[in-house]
Amino acid sequence: MTIIDLIIIIPILAAVAIGCGGSARVLALAAAWANLLLGLVVFVTLVAKGGDEMHFKSSWVLLHSPELTLGFAVDGMSGVLVLLTVIVTFCAVRVSSGDLGKGSGKLYYISLLLIAAGALGAFCATDLFFFYAFHELALIPTFLMIGIYGNGREKVATAWKITIYLGVGSLILLGGLIALYVSLSPPGAPTFDIAKLAPSPGEHPLSAEVQKWIFLPLLVGFGILVSLFPFHSWAAPAYAAAPTPVAMLHAGVLKKFGLYGMLRVAMPLLPEGFEAWKGLLLVLLLGNILYVGLVTISQRYLDRMIGNSSVMHMGYIFLGIACCNSIGWGGAVLMMFAHGISIALLFALCGSLRERLDTLEISRLGGLGGSMPFLAVTFGFAAFASIGLPGFANFASEITIFFAAFKDAGEMGILQVATILALWGVVISAVYMLRAYRSIFQGELIGERYPADLAQSMRLPVVLMIVILLLTGFFPNIILKLLPNLFEVL
Amino acid sequence: MLPYYLEICVVVLGSLMLCMELFAGRRSRAKIAMVGVAGLGVIFALLMFAVCSPGEDLQYWGIYHFDKWAAFYKGLALISTLLVLVMAREFAPVFKHYTSQDEEKSGIGEFYCLPIFVCSGLMWMASAKDLVTIFVSLELVTMGFYVLVAFMRRNVGSLEAGVKYLILGALSTGFLVYGIAWTFGVSGTFNLEELSVVLAGDDIPSAPVMFAFALLIAGIGFKIAVVPFQIWVPDVYQGAAMPVTAYLSVASKAAGFIVFLRVVDPFLAAPSIREPAIYLMVFVTCATLIYGNLAAIAQKNIKRLLAYSSIAHAGFLLMALPALGAAGTIAGPGPESAISFYLAGYLLMTLLCFLVLTVVRVATNGEDLTALEGLGKRSPFLAFAMLVGVASLAGIPLTVGFFGKFFLFNIAIQNAMQNGLWIVVFLAVLGAATGFYYYFKIIRAMYWEGSVSEGEVTGLKVGRLAMLAIILLVVAVFFFGIFPAPLLGLTL
């Protein structure tokens, strides 16, 4: 049993222990701490050994035909996402309020731990089947969390929407993955092992036409899971309705599954399939950046605004993926990390605002900076990070992606045009974030109450996330240098 | 040991239980059920000894075959009957309410015996490779069910269900006999192996063969509840007693499917009618997928919901059929083993759901979704067990239901890539997505709905045996959902 197996199994065991009658919050915190430490160990090991190869391999063959292996391993890319997951999980468990009813508090923490375990399993699986299966593990916990503990009047409708939307997305994805493994397996030996499916460089067994049609369900399936325009409408309402830790985990971590799948499965295995749909993808991601960006500006509620901003930023990551070179993909992974942390931070702060205020309608708030200085300052950091101001990892990743689009570009192609249009997204981000910040925290205090500042228990996770964003912003190489290998496949 | 001793053992066990019932007087009948459970357990253990010759196909008198599938489906029949007896024992209070509080007059002892005789019919079906044998064994099963469905004689719903089942069952028998007659007329044989040889010939008139095929499908289609022969399902499932519904949806369907596979196989293998036969099957599959899934959405009664879900599952199972006869071109488990695996998984998850529902039914006297409200608070373990069963039915990964669906989708997609039958895949994806809705409705009822006040938070009473069965089934659903190999190995 390797350290990666431990990381995946600890949350599951903790969930089982809670179910069997253990103390929910204590066990969840213990699991989160353990995972955070183990995740750091994994990350440090990867830094020491380099991210080119798979480390901490483990595998149990479950079936021989088709070859099905319960196996886990990490390379640089999955290592970064594992780190992201353990950090966000830790913070999400920390910010969960402990005063839930006895019976239901159990369900709450069990769901949280299962969502985390599902994400970790999906990021580390070396087998296409379990890559898919672990992601689906989060479906029921999310449904229950939004339905039982959600906010707002629309929580029931929202819970159904996200469940069915993501259910359809994963089924389409499953169809694509089956077609993929059937077509790419070596003759007579069907296998789900991602490494064995990878075509040898230079000679791809499938024609461009076949690749094109297998790529489509993958793009649509992953696209739905990542809220690619026009499949994005589930995301913002769901994050607004979800309890804070679920919004943090879902927007911060789980959504990265689709992007990870693009980078791990779709792009390397079907390079020509991507070429066929590149134009379409560029149009769609501009839809994310520009259309959803404008939608974000027009939001009246803070939680919806943050949710939409998260949808918008997915466009940049897709842009990085579409660059098809190592700089762009490195930028995309860095942005997955940076966005994961910054959106979790925003949702954490938004959640504590929700606890203290009657409404999150931006125009009815004002002057809160006076009574909650700590929250105001940290929210400022989060907002700047989200806009992509220099010094934060978000800036480093965005700039990397924009540069990558122009690498080796002799003339203006569609990619370059799309990138120039996408640059306007930065302006859009600045507009809605700064407007919201000014309206909420500055100016005259609206209302008579002076809400309390951020609770002590929240401060550690919030500061932790800010420090990580700054650290990786000033030294993006910590992450980037783990990622060189992915891209030689093309 | 000769394999057909197993059926004899089951019949002897049933007769023994009937004798016990005869001499029990006014005493409790619960012991009879226990004898049945123990006896079936012993017979299941005997089956393990009979299996030990892999790859063999033993034949007796040309009408009784014993091969790996026969063994597999006999096992399914035994286990489901055993669990149904456990369920019936739990259900006894409701049962007495609708018959008589007096043990002797309630007839509950006979109620425990009947499934045993049905079980012998199911086991015989698994071994039948001859149209006459198929007919006789099928009727043995159906006769038993006529009585079982209508057993709660003071319940109008149960009586209505009994009448419906009787009339439509008789109709389907008519179709089946007519189909057998046409098949015999065309080919001159009842034996399925000889039939496939005859049908493979060139000088076979395709129109009468197709007619015979359609009639046979209609006859057997009633048993496995495929559209358009599903009309009886919702009412009968709703009206019958909970254990009978469970028995119908699991055992009757599994045995129906093995017969279906064996009957369809020679027709699909015949070159002259393979294509129209496949189109007929695809039509039936699509109709079943659409009808089962869409009709389930609006249901408020759990048994009715599970009835439609059972139709939908039949649709998923049928997806694999066009690949029959094209085995070898399919990566992964072939259609027969995928279907067998799915049915075994279906047994586990459906009986799990019905066991929990039986407990809930006895405690709350309700069969609507509202009866489940607050179960998450009242009995967290029961709610969890139901959650596992429902998640497995919906096909959530790491449960046995997902592997079942996965193998079937695997076959359907490869079929589509070879023959362009994408419509089936498309409808199956839609159907599975719809499934998320109506199965999650059950989850929602258990966890979100109903404000149970602190005083009411009392667990439901569960018998020890039923609790043990529930625990074992939960474990099995997870175990085979992560390690499918042991179960799949039996079907290969």
Short mmCIF file of C-alpha atoms in Angstrom, two decimals, chain A residues 1-431:
data_model
loop_
_atom_site.label_atom_id
_atom_site.label_comp_id
_atom_site.label_asym_id
_atom_site.label_seq_id
_atom_site.Cartn_x
_atom_site.Cartn_y
_atom_site.Cartn_z
CA MET A 1 0.00 0.00 0.00
CA THR A 2 1.57 3.24 -1.13
CA ILE A 3 1.14 6.71 0.23
CA ILE A 4 -1.29 7.50 -2.59
CA ASP A 5 -3.50 4.57 -1.66
CA LEU A 6 -3.48 5.94 1.87
CA ILE A 7 -4.50 9.40 0.73
CA ILE A 8 -7.48 7.96 -1.11
CA ILE A 9 -8.53 5.47 1.52
CA ILE A 10 -8.22 7.71 4.58
CA PRO A 11 -11.27 9.87 3.76
CA ILE A 12 -13.28 6.76 2.88
CA LEU A 13 -12.33 5.04 6.13
CA ALA A 14 -13.08 8.20 8.07
CA ALA A 15 -16.49 8.36 6.39
CA VAL A 16 -17.18 4.74 7.31
CA ALA A 17 -16.04 5.38 10.87
CA ILE A 18 -18.37 8.36 11.13
CA GLY A 19 -21.17 6.21 9.79
CA CYS A 20 -20.43 3.59 12.44
CA GLY A 21 -20.84 6.14 15.18
CA GLY A 22 -17.55 8.03 15.48
CA SER A 23 -17.44 11.69 16.32
CA ALA A 24 -18.06 13.36 12.99
CA ARG A 25 -16.12 16.59 13.18
CA VAL A 26 -13.13 15.13 14.98
CA LEU A 27 -12.74 12.29 12.52
CA ALA A 28 -13.22 14.53 9.50
CA LEU A 29 -10.63 16.98 10.80
CA ALA A 30 -8.22 14.17 11.57
CA ALA A 31 -8.61 12.78 8.07
CA ALA A 32 -8.16 16.23 6.56
CA TRP A 33 -4.99 16.85 8.60
CA ALA A 34 -3.58 13.46 7.72
CA ASN A 35 -4.30 13.99 4.06
CA LEU A 36 -2.80 17.45 4.08
CA LEU A 37 0.45 16.11 5.52
CA LEU A 38 0.52 13.10 3.19
CA GLY A 39 -0.22 15.36 0.25
CA LEU A 40 2.71 17.57 1.16
CA VAL A 41 4.93 14.51 1.42
CA VAL A 42 3.83 13.42 -2.04
CA PHE A 43 4.46 16.86 -3.42
CA VAL A 44 7.91 17.15 -1.90
CA THR A 45 8.81 13.71 -3.20
CA LEU A 46 7.69 14.71 -6.66
CA VAL A 47 9.75 17.88 -6.50
CA ALA A 48 12.75 15.79 -5.50
CA LYS A 49 12.27 13.07 -8.08
CA GLY A 50 10.81 15.09 -10.92
CA GLY A 51 7.31 14.87 -12.32
CA ASP A 52 8.11 13.04 -15.54
CA GLU A 53 7.28 9.58 -14.40
CA MET A 54 4.59 7.90 -12.41
CA HIS A 55 5.48 7.45 -8.76
CA PHE A 56 3.89 5.52 -5.92
CA LYS A 57 2.44 2.97 -8.29
CA SER A 58 0.05 0.38 -7.01
CA SER A 59 -2.29 -1.89 -8.87
CA TRP A 60 -4.66 -4.79 -8.36
CA VAL A 61 -5.90 -6.54 -11.44
CA LEU A 62 -9.64 -6.99 -11.10
CA LEU A 63 -10.51 -8.41 -14.49
CA HIS A 64 -8.45 -9.84 -17.29
CA SER A 65 -10.66 -9.32 -20.29
CA PRO A 66 -11.12 -6.41 -20.59
CA GLU A 67 -8.10 -5.70 -18.43
CA LEU A 68 -9.34 -3.72 -15.49
CA THR A 69 -6.93 -2.56 -12.83
CA LEU A 70 -7.58 -0.75 -9.61
CA GLY A 71 -4.38 1.20 -9.77
CA PHE A 72 -3.12 4.54 -8.58
CA ALA A 73 -0.02 6.58 -9.27
CA VAL A 74 0.95 10.22 -9.51
CA ASP A 75 3.05 12.17 -11.92
CA GLY A 76 3.60 15.92 -11.88
CA MET A 77 0.16 16.87 -13.13
CA SER A 78 -1.81 14.59 -10.84
CA GLY A 79 0.53 15.54 -8.01
CA VAL A 80 -0.42 19.18 -8.39
CA LEU A 81 -4.10 18.31 -8.38
CA VAL A 82 -3.69 16.02 -5.37
CA LEU A 83 -2.06 18.90 -3.54
CA LEU A 84 -4.91 21.17 -4.56
CA THR A 85 -7.46 18.62 -3.36
CA VAL A 86 -5.93 18.05 0.04
CA ILE A 87 -5.55 21.79 0.65
CA VAL A 88 -9.10 22.62 -0.36
CA THR A 89 -10.47 19.62 1.54
CA PHE A 90 -8.62 20.71 4.65
CA CYS A 91 -9.96 24.23 4.38
CA ALA A 92 -13.46 23.02 3.55
CA VAL A 93 -13.57 20.81 6.63
CA ARG A 94 -12.15 23.60 8.76
CA VAL A 95 -14.74 26.14 7.67
CA SER A 96 -17.67 23.74 8.17
CA SER A 97 -19.68 24.97 11.06
CA GLY A 98 -19.74 22.49 13.87
CA ASP A 99 -23.19 23.23 15.23
CA LEU A 100 -25.18 20.90 12.97
CA GLY A 101 -27.69 18.54 14.50
CA LYS A 102 -26.21 15.31 15.76
CA GLY A 103 -27.63 12.87 13.26
CA SER A 104 -27.39 15.10 10.25
CA GLY A 105 -23.91 16.36 11.07
CA LYS A 106 -22.72 12.86 10.34
CA LEU A 107 -24.22 12.88 6.88
CA TYR A 108 -22.65 16.27 6.28
CA TYR A 109 -19.10 15.20 7.01
CA ILE A 110 -19.52 11.81 5.34
CA SER A 111 -20.60 13.57 2.16
CA LEU A 112 -17.68 15.99 2.32
CA LEU A 113 -15.16 13.20 2.79
CA LEU A 114 -16.64 11.14 -0.02
CA ILE A 115 -16.51 14.07 -2.43
CA ALA A 116 -12.85 14.54 -1.55
CA ALA A 117 -12.09 10.84 -1.88
CA GLY A 118 -13.80 10.74 -5.27
CA ALA A 119 -11.71 13.62 -6.57
CA LEU A 120 -8.48 12.14 -5.24
CA GLY A 121 -9.25 8.73 -6.72
CA ALA A 122 -10.07 10.22 -10.10
CA PHE A 123 -6.87 12.27 -10.22
CA CYS A 124 -4.66 9.33 -9.29
CA ALA A 125 -6.31 6.48 -11.19
CA THR A 126 -4.14 4.91 -13.84
CA ASP A 127 -7.10 3.12 -15.28
CA LEU A 128 -9.71 4.74 -17.47
CA PHE A 129 -12.50 2.90 -15.72
CA PHE A 130 -11.66 4.03 -12.21
CA PHE A 131 -10.76 7.48 -13.44
CA TYR A 132 -14.43 7.69 -14.38
CA ALA A 133 -15.85 5.71 -11.49
CA PHE A 134 -14.25 7.76 -8.73
CA HIS A 135 -15.56 10.99 -10.16
CA GLU A 136 -19.10 9.62 -10.07
CA LEU A 137 -18.68 8.90 -6.38
CA ALA A 138 -19.38 12.58 -5.70
CA LEU A 139 -22.79 12.57 -7.38
CA ILE A 140 -24.99 11.39 -4.50
CA PRO A 141 -23.15 13.33 -1.76
CA THR A 142 -23.50 16.54 -3.77
CA PHE A 143 -27.19 15.86 -4.29
CA LEU A 144 -27.74 15.27 -0.60
CA MET A 145 -25.63 18.21 0.53
CA ILE A 146 -27.40 20.74 -1.67
CA GLY A 147 -30.81 19.24 -0.98
CA ILE A 148 -30.50 19.00 2.79
CA TYR A 149 -28.09 21.74 3.80
CA GLY A 150 -28.37 24.11 0.84
CA ASN A 151 -29.30 27.78 0.91
CA GLY A 152 -32.10 29.65 -0.70
CA ARG A 153 -35.51 28.82 -1.93
CA GLU A 154 -34.33 27.22 -5.14
CA LYS A 155 -32.14 24.62 -3.52
CA VAL A 156 -34.39 21.69 -4.44
CA ALA A 157 -34.61 22.62 -8.10
CA THR A 158 -30.89 23.31 -8.12
CA ALA A 159 -30.03 19.97 -6.60
CA TRP A 160 -32.00 18.20 -9.30
CA LYS A 161 -30.48 20.34 -12.01
CA ILE A 162 -26.87 19.70 -11.06
CA THR A 163 -27.49 15.99 -10.52
CA ILE A 164 -29.20 15.39 -13.82
CA TYR A 165 -26.90 17.70 -15.77
CA LEU A 166 -23.79 16.02 -14.42
CA GLY A 167 -25.41 12.59 -14.74
CA VAL A 168 -26.05 13.15 -18.43
CA GLY A 169 -22.56 14.56 -18.86
CA SER A 170 -20.94 11.56 -17.28
CA LEU A 171 -23.03 9.11 -19.29
CA ILE A 172 -22.02 10.82 -22.54
CA LEU A 173 -18.46 10.70 -21.29
CA LEU A 174 -18.81 7.02 -20.47
CA GLY A 175 -19.95 6.35 -24.01
CA GLY A 176 -16.94 8.18 -25.38
CA LEU A 177 -14.55 6.39 -23.04
CA ILE A 178 -15.91 2.99 -24.07
CA ALA A 179 -15.52 3.84 -27.74
CA LEU A 180 -12.02 5.08 -26.95
CA TYR A 181 -10.83 1.97 -25.16
CA VAL A 182 -12.36 -0.35 -27.74
CA SER A 183 -10.65 1.46 -30.61
CA LEU A 184 -7.27 2.04 -29.03
CA SER A 185 -6.70 -1.24 -27.22
CA PRO A 186 -4.06 -3.49 -28.73
CA PRO A 187 -5.79 -6.12 -30.88
CA GLY A 188 -7.13 -9.04 -28.88
CA ALA A 189 -6.22 -7.52 -25.52
CA PRO A 190 -8.81 -4.94 -24.51
CA THR A 191 -7.48 -2.83 -21.67
CA PHE A 192 -8.39 0.23 -19.66
CA ASP A 193 -4.84 1.06 -18.68
CA ILE A 194 -4.29 4.63 -19.85
CA ALA A 195 -0.59 4.04 -20.39
CA LYS A 196 -1.23 1.04 -22.61
CA LEU A 197 -3.81 2.91 -24.64
CA ALA A 198 -1.40 5.71 -25.50
CA PRO A 199 -0.41 5.49 -29.15
CA SER A 200 3.28 5.25 -29.96
CA PRO A 201 4.60 8.60 -31.15
CA GLY A 202 4.23 9.32 -34.83
CA GLU A 203 1.90 6.50 -35.73
CA HIS A 204 -1.66 6.71 -34.54
CA PRO A 205 -3.75 3.60 -35.16
CA LEU A 206 -6.92 5.53 -35.84
CA SER A 207 -7.75 7.67 -38.83
CA ALA A 208 -8.47 11.35 -38.31
CA GLU A 209 -12.16 10.76 -39.06
CA VAL A 210 -12.54 8.09 -36.37
CA GLN A 211 -10.64 10.22 -33.87
CA LYS A 212 -12.91 13.12 -34.63
CA TRP A 213 -16.07 11.23 -33.75
CA ILE A 214 -14.65 9.67 -30.61
CA PHE A 215 -13.37 13.04 -29.47
CA LEU A 216 -16.80 14.65 -29.71
CA PRO A 217 -18.51 12.75 -26.84
CA LEU A 218 -15.39 13.26 -24.75
CA LEU A 219 -15.45 17.00 -25.41
CA VAL A 220 -19.15 17.26 -24.65
CA GLY A 221 -18.91 15.03 -21.57
CA PHE A 222 -15.90 16.78 -20.10
CA GLY A 223 -17.34 20.10 -21.23
CA ILE A 224 -20.53 19.55 -19.26
CA LEU A 225 -18.55 18.62 -16.17
CA VAL A 226 -16.37 21.73 -16.51
CA SER A 227 -19.32 23.98 -17.36
CA LEU A 228 -18.06 24.80 -20.83
CA PHE A 229 -20.34 27.24 -22.61
CA PRO A 230 -23.21 26.45 -23.47
CA PHE A 231 -23.38 23.68 -20.86
CA HIS A 232 -22.64 26.04 -17.99
CA SER A 233 -26.05 26.92 -16.66
CA TRP A 234 -25.94 24.37 -13.84
CA ALA A 235 -22.85 25.76 -12.21
CA ALA A 236 -23.56 29.19 -10.77
CA PRO A 237 -26.95 28.37 -9.19
CA ALA A 238 -25.56 25.15 -7.77
CA TYR A 239 -22.62 26.90 -6.14
CA ALA A 240 -24.88 29.60 -4.80
CA ALA A 241 -27.25 27.04 -3.31
CA ALA A 242 -24.63 24.59 -2.04
CA PRO A 243 -23.34 24.77 1.52
CA THR A 244 -19.99 26.55 1.64
CA PRO A 245 -17.65 23.54 1.85
CA VAL A 246 -19.40 21.81 -1.03
CA ALA A 247 -19.15 24.91 -3.18
CA MET A 248 -15.44 25.09 -2.31
CA LEU A 249 -14.83 21.45 -3.16
CA HIS A 250 -16.99 21.41 -6.25
CA ALA A 251 -15.84 24.63 -7.84
CA GLY A 252 -12.29 24.30 -6.58
CA VAL A 253 -11.54 20.66 -7.11
CA LEU A 254 -14.19 18.50 -8.69
CA LYS A 255 -14.67 20.70 -11.71
CA LYS A 256 -10.99 20.26 -12.52
CA PHE A 257 -11.75 16.62 -13.25
CA GLY A 258 -13.01 17.47 -16.72
CA LEU A 259 -9.96 19.59 -17.50
CA TYR A 260 -7.68 16.92 -16.11
CA GLY A 261 -9.49 14.42 -18.32
CA MET A 262 -8.90 16.60 -21.37
CA LEU A 263 -5.19 16.76 -20.60
CA ARG A 264 -4.78 13.17 -19.46
CA VAL A 265 -7.08 11.32 -21.82
CA ALA A 266 -8.66 13.23 -24.66
CA MET A 267 -5.77 15.32 -25.95
CA PRO A 268 -2.88 12.84 -25.78
CA LEU A 269 -4.88 9.88 -27.04
CA LEU A 270 -6.77 11.65 -29.81
CA PRO A 271 -4.58 14.52 -31.07
CA GLU A 272 -6.16 14.66 -34.51
CA GLY A 273 -9.60 14.46 -32.99
CA PHE A 274 -8.83 17.70 -31.22
CA GLU A 275 -7.66 19.39 -34.39
CA ALA A 276 -11.05 18.70 -35.95
CA TRP A 277 -12.92 20.46 -33.18
CA LYS A 278 -10.39 23.16 -32.35
CA GLY A 279 -12.37 25.94 -34.01
CA LEU A 280 -15.53 24.95 -32.19
CA LEU A 281 -13.73 24.74 -28.86
CA LEU A 282 -12.25 28.20 -29.34
CA VAL A 283 -15.68 29.66 -30.01
CA LEU A 284 -17.12 27.93 -26.97
CA LEU A 285 -14.36 29.04 -24.65
CA LEU A 286 -14.80 32.60 -25.85
CA GLY A 287 -18.43 32.09 -24.89
CA ASN A 288 -17.19 31.23 -21.41
CA ILE A 289 -14.89 34.22 -21.17
CA LEU A 290 -16.89 36.95 -22.87
CA TYR A 291 -20.53 35.95 -22.67
CA VAL A 292 -20.40 34.49 -19.17
CA GLY A 293 -18.11 37.36 -18.23
CA LEU A 294 -20.82 39.85 -19.16
CA VAL A 295 -23.38 37.72 -17.37
CA THR A 296 -21.18 37.90 -14.30
CA ILE A 297 -21.10 41.68 -14.42
CA SER A 298 -24.87 41.77 -14.37
CA GLN A 299 -25.24 39.53 -11.30
CA ARG A 300 -26.96 41.12 -8.33
CA TYR A 301 -26.01 38.58 -5.71
CA LEU A 302 -22.48 37.98 -4.51
CA ASP A 303 -22.70 34.19 -4.47
CA ARG A 304 -24.06 34.03 -8.01
CA MET A 305 -21.37 36.43 -9.12
CA ILE A 306 -18.60 34.29 -7.70
CA GLY A 307 -20.15 31.18 -9.20
CA ASN A 308 -20.33 32.77 -12.63
CA SER A 309 -16.79 34.05 -12.35
CA SER A 310 -15.68 30.49 -11.78
CA VAL A 311 -17.46 29.43 -14.97
CA MET A 312 -15.82 32.29 -16.81
CA HIS A 313 -12.32 31.34 -15.74
CA MET A 314 -12.77 27.85 -17.15
CA GLY A 315 -12.46 29.53 -20.54
CA TYR A 316 -8.83 30.48 -19.88
CA ILE A 317 -7.94 26.96 -18.90
CA PHE A 318 -9.53 25.62 -22.07
CA LEU A 319 -7.55 28.24 -23.98
CA GLY A 320 -4.36 26.96 -22.42
CA ILE A 321 -5.31 23.42 -23.38
CA ALA A 322 -6.12 24.51 -26.92
CA CYS A 323 -2.64 25.97 -27.33
CA CYS A 324 -1.35 22.41 -27.66
CA ASN A 325 2.15 23.17 -26.50
CA SER A 326 3.97 22.57 -23.27
CA ILE A 327 3.78 26.21 -22.18
CA GLY A 328 0.03 26.37 -22.65
CA TRP A 329 -0.59 23.08 -20.91
CA GLY A 330 1.72 24.05 -18.08
CA GLY A 331 -0.19 27.31 -17.76
CA ALA A 332 -3.46 25.39 -17.79
CA VAL A 333 -2.38 23.12 -14.95
CA LEU A 334 -1.05 26.06 -12.97
CA MET A 335 -4.31 27.85 -13.51
CA MET A 336 -6.27 24.80 -12.41
CA PHE A 337 -4.32 24.97 -9.17
CA ALA A 338 -4.54 28.73 -8.77
CA HIS A 339 -8.20 28.93 -9.66
CA GLY A 340 -9.00 26.01 -7.38
CA ILE A 341 -7.48 27.77 -4.39
CA SER A 342 -8.77 31.25 -5.19
CA ILE A 343 -12.35 30.16 -5.86
CA ALA A 344 -12.38 28.07 -2.70
CA LEU A 345 -11.14 31.13 -0.81
CA LEU A 346 -13.85 33.31 -2.33
CA PHE A 347 -16.57 30.81 -1.48
CA ALA A 348 -15.26 30.42 2.05
CA LEU A 349 -15.41 34.19 2.60
CA CYS A 350 -18.75 34.47 0.82
CA GLY A 351 -20.05 31.73 3.11
CA SER A 352 -19.06 33.60 6.23
CA LEU A 353 -20.66 36.77 4.86
CA ARG A 354 -23.84 34.77 4.31
CA GLU A 355 -23.82 33.61 7.92
CA ARG A 356 -23.60 37.16 9.18
CA LEU A 357 -25.87 39.06 6.82
CA ASP A 358 -29.49 38.83 5.82
CA THR A 359 -28.78 39.15 2.16
CA LEU A 360 -25.97 38.84 -0.31
CA GLU A 361 -27.48 41.32 -2.75
CA ILE A 362 -24.56 43.53 -3.61
CA SER A 363 -26.48 46.79 -3.90
CA ARG A 364 -27.94 46.36 -0.40
CA LEU A 365 -24.56 45.93 1.24
CA GLY A 366 -21.96 48.56 1.98
CA GLY A 367 -19.29 49.76 4.32
CA LEU A 368 -18.66 46.38 5.87
CA GLY A 369 -14.91 46.97 5.89
CA GLY A 370 -15.27 49.04 9.03
CA SER A 371 -16.72 46.32 11.18
CA MET A 372 -14.98 43.34 9.63
CA PRO A 373 -11.50 44.47 8.65
CA PHE A 374 -9.95 41.01 8.55
CA LEU A 375 -12.61 39.71 6.23
CA ALA A 376 -12.36 42.81 4.06
CA VAL A 377 -8.62 42.49 3.65
CA THR A 378 -8.68 38.80 2.90
CA PHE A 379 -11.56 39.24 0.51
CA GLY A 380 -9.48 41.90 -1.20
CA PHE A 381 -6.64 39.44 -1.64
CA ALA A 382 -9.04 36.85 -3.01
CA ALA A 383 -10.59 39.33 -5.41
CA PHE A 384 -7.19 40.46 -6.69
CA ALA A 385 -6.13 36.89 -7.16
CA SER A 386 -9.31 36.12 -9.03
CA ILE A 387 -8.83 39.10 -11.36
CA GLY A 388 -5.30 37.92 -11.96
CA LEU A 389 -3.22 40.73 -10.57
CA PRO A 390 0.55 40.17 -10.52
CA GLY A 391 1.88 38.44 -7.47
CA PHE A 392 -0.81 35.79 -7.45
CA ALA A 393 -0.60 32.41 -9.12
CA ASN A 394 -3.60 33.33 -11.24
CA PHE A 395 -1.57 36.06 -12.90
CA ALA A 396 1.34 33.74 -13.58
CA SER A 397 -0.92 31.18 -15.17
CA GLU A 398 -2.91 33.61 -17.28
CA ILE A 399 0.17 35.28 -18.64
CA THR A 400 1.68 31.88 -19.41
CA ILE A 401 -1.42 30.88 -21.33
CA PHE A 402 -1.52 34.11 -23.31
CA PHE A 403 2.14 33.80 -24.25
CA ALA A 404 1.74 30.16 -25.14
CA ALA A 405 -0.82 31.03 -27.77
CA PHE A 406 1.77 33.04 -29.63
CA LYS A 407 4.56 30.50 -29.39
CA ASP A 408 5.81 29.56 -32.86
CA ALA A 409 2.95 31.52 -34.41
CA GLY A 410 4.15 32.88 -37.72
CA GLU A 411 0.93 34.63 -38.52
CA MET A 412 -2.42 35.34 -36.95
CA GLY A 413 -4.45 32.15 -36.77
CA ILE A 414 -7.79 31.54 -35.08
CA LEU A 415 -5.97 30.69 -31.87
CA GLN A 416 -4.23 34.04 -31.79
CA VAL A 417 -7.41 35.95 -32.59
CA ALA A 418 -9.24 34.05 -29.88
CA THR A 419 -6.47 34.88 -27.43
CA ILE A 420 -6.64 38.57 -28.18
CA LEU A 421 -10.39 38.51 -27.63
CA ALA A 422 -9.89 36.52 -24.46
CA LEU A 423 -7.60 39.22 -23.09
CA TRP A 424 -10.66 41.40 -22.65
CA GLY A 425 -11.82 38.92 -20.09
CA VAL A 426 -9.25 40.30 -17.69
CA VAL A 427 -10.91 43.69 -17.93
CA ILE A 428 -14.31 42.10 -17.38
CA SER A 429 -13.01 40.31 -14.28
CA ALA A 430 -11.65 43.55 -12.92
CA VAL A 431 -14.97 45.29 -13.49
#
